[in-house]
Short mmCIF file of C-alpha atoms in Angstrom, two decimals:
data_model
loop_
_atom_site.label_atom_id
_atom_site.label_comp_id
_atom_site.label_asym_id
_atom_site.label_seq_id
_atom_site.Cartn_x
_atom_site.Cartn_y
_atom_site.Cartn_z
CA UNK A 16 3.84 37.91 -90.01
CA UNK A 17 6.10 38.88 -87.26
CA UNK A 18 6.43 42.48 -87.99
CA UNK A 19 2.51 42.76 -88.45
CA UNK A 20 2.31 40.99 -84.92
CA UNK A 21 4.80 43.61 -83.40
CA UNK A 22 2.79 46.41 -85.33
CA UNK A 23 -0.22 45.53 -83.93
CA UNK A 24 0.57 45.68 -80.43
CA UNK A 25 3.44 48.17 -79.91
CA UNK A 26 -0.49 50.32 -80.52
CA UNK A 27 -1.08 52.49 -77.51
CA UNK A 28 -4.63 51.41 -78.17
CA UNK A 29 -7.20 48.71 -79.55
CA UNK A 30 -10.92 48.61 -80.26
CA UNK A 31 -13.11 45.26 -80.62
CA UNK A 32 -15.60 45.55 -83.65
CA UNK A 33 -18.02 42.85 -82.72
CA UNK A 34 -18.25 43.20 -79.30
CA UNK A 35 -20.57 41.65 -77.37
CA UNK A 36 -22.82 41.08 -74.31
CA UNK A 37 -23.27 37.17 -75.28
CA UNK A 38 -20.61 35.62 -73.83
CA UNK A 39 -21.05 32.68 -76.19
CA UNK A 40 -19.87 34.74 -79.09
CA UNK A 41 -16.55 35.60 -79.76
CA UNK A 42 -17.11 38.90 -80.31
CA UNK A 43 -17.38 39.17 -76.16
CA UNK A 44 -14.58 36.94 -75.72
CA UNK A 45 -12.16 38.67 -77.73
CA UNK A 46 -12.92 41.83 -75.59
CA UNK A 47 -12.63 39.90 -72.50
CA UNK A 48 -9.04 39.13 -73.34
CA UNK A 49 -8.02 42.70 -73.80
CA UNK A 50 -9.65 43.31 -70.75
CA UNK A 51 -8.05 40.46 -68.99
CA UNK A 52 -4.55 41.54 -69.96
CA UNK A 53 -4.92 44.72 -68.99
CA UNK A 54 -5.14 46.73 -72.24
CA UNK A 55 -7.06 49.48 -73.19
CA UNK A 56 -9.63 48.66 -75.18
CA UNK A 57 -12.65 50.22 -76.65
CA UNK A 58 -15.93 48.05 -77.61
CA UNK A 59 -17.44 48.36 -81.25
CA UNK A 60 -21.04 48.06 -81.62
CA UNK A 61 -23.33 50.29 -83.64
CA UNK A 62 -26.27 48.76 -82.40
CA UNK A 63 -25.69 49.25 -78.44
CA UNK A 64 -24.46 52.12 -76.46
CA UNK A 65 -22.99 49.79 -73.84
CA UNK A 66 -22.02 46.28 -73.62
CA UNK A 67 -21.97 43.84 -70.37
CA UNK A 68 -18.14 41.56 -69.96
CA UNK A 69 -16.64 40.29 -67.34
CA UNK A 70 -19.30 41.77 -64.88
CA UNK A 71 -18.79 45.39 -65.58
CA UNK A 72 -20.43 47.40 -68.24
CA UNK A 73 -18.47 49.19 -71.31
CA UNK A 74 -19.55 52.18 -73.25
CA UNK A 75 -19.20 51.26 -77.34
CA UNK A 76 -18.64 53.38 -80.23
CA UNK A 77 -20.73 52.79 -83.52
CA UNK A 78 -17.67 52.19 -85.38
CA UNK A 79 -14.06 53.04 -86.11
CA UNK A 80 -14.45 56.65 -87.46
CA UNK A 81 -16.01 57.46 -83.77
CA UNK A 82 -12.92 56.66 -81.99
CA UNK A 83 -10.70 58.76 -79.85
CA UNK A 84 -7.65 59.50 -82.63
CA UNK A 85 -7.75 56.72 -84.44
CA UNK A 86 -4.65 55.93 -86.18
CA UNK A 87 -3.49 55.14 -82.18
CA UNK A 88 -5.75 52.13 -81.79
CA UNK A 89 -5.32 48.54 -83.81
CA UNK A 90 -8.20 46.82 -84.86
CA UNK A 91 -9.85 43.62 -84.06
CA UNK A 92 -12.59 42.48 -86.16
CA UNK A 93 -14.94 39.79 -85.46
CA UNK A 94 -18.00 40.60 -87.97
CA UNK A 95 -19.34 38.46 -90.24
CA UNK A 96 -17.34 38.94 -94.35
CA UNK A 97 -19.79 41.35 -95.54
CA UNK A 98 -19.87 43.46 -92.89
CA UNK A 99 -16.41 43.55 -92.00
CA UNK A 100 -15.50 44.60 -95.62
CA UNK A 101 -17.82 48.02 -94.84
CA UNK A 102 -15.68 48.15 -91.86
CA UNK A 103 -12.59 48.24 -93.00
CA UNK A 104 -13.09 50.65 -95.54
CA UNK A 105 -14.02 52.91 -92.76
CA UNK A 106 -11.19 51.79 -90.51
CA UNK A 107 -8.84 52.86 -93.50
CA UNK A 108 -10.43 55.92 -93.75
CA UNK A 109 -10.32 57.05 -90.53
CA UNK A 110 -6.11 56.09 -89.86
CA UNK A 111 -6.06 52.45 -88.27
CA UNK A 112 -3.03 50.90 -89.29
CA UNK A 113 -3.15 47.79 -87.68
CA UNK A 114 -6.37 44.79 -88.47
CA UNK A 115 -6.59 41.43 -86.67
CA UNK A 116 -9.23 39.55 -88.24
CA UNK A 117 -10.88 36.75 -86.76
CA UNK A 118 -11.01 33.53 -88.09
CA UNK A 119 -14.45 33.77 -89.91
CA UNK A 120 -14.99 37.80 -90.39
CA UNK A 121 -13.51 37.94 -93.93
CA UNK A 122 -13.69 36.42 -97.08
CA UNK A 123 -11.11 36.46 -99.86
CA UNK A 124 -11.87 40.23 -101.09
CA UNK A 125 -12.07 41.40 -97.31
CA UNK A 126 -8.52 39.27 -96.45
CA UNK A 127 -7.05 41.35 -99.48
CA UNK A 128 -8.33 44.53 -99.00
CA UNK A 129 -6.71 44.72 -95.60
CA UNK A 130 -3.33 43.17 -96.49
CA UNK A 131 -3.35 45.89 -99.89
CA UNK A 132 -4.32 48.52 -97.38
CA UNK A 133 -3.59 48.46 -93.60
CA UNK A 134 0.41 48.87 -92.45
CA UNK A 135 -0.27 45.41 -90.75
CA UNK A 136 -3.15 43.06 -91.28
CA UNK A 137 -3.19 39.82 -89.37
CA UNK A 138 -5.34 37.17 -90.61
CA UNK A 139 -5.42 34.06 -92.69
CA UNK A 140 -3.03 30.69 -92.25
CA UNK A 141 -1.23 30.51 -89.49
CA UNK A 142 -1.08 30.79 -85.99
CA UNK A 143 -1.36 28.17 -83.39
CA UNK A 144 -5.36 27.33 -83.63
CA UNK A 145 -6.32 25.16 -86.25
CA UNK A 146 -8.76 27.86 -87.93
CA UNK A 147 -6.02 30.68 -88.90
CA UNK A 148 -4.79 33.23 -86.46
CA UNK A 149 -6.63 34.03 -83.21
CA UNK A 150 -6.10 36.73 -80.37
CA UNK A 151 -7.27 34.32 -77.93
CA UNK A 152 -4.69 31.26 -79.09
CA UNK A 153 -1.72 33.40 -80.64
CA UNK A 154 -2.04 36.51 -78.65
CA UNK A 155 -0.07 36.21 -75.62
CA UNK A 156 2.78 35.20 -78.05
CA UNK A 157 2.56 38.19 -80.13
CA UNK A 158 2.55 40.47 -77.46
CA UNK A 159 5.40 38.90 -76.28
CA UNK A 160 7.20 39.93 -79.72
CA UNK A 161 6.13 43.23 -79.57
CA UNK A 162 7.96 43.13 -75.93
CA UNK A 163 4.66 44.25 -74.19
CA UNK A 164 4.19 42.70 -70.90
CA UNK A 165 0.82 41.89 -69.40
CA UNK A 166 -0.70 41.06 -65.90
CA UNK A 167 -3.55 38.67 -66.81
CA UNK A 168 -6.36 39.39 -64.55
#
């Protein structure tokens, strides 16, 4: 898992599919964290044109195909199974090589999909957090492998 960790966020880029005005869902919290260490990061929502975090309002695209170059941005995915199966398929499509799925977005035929398909795919057993792995528990620690430094806001 340690390559796929370094894969992930030696990216020049990330995107958030899922994001989220609600701060109770994770979907906003995950963006949050990007935001609070100071990466780039681009929202994912098809069904709003902006989102509301951490007081300040973010344009969204409608899904990975409608980012900026693509295969420069890793993935996080916080959908629910069937949905994030659709998205990854697109993701693929479009040149994402990198997938962090959230504990709860995938299913069996969603976890292997992206592990078949994606240069790295981060998800399943492990991590620090009791559920599997988790941006908001395991990545400071991964960022650390990839040797990217961070000023948390």
């Amino acid at each position: 898992m340690e390559a796929a960790l370094k894969t992930f966020f030696t990216s020049p880029r990330f995107a958030v599919a899922g994001a989220s005005s609600d701060p109770a869902k994770y979907g906003h919290k995950v963006f949050a964290w990007y935001l609070q260490h100071s990466l780039p990061v681009t929202a994912i929502n098809p069904r709003a044109p902006t989102i509301s975090v951490l007081k300040n309002d973010h344009s969204t695209v409608a899904g990975p195909s409608a980012l900026p170059d693509p295969p420069s941005f890793s993935l996080s995915v916080i959908t629910p199974p069937k949905v994030t199966r659709e998205l990854l398929k697109e993701a693929k499509d479009a040149g994402i090589p990198a997938v962090w799925l959230q504990p709860g977005s995938f299913d069996d035929e969603g976890l292997e999909y992206a592990r078949r398909e994606f240069k790295a795919a981060i998800a399943g057993d492990g991590g620090e957090g009791g559920e599997g792995w988790c941006v908001l528990v395991d990545g400071e620690d991964a960022m650390a492998l990839a040797g990217r430094e961070w000023s948390k806001l």
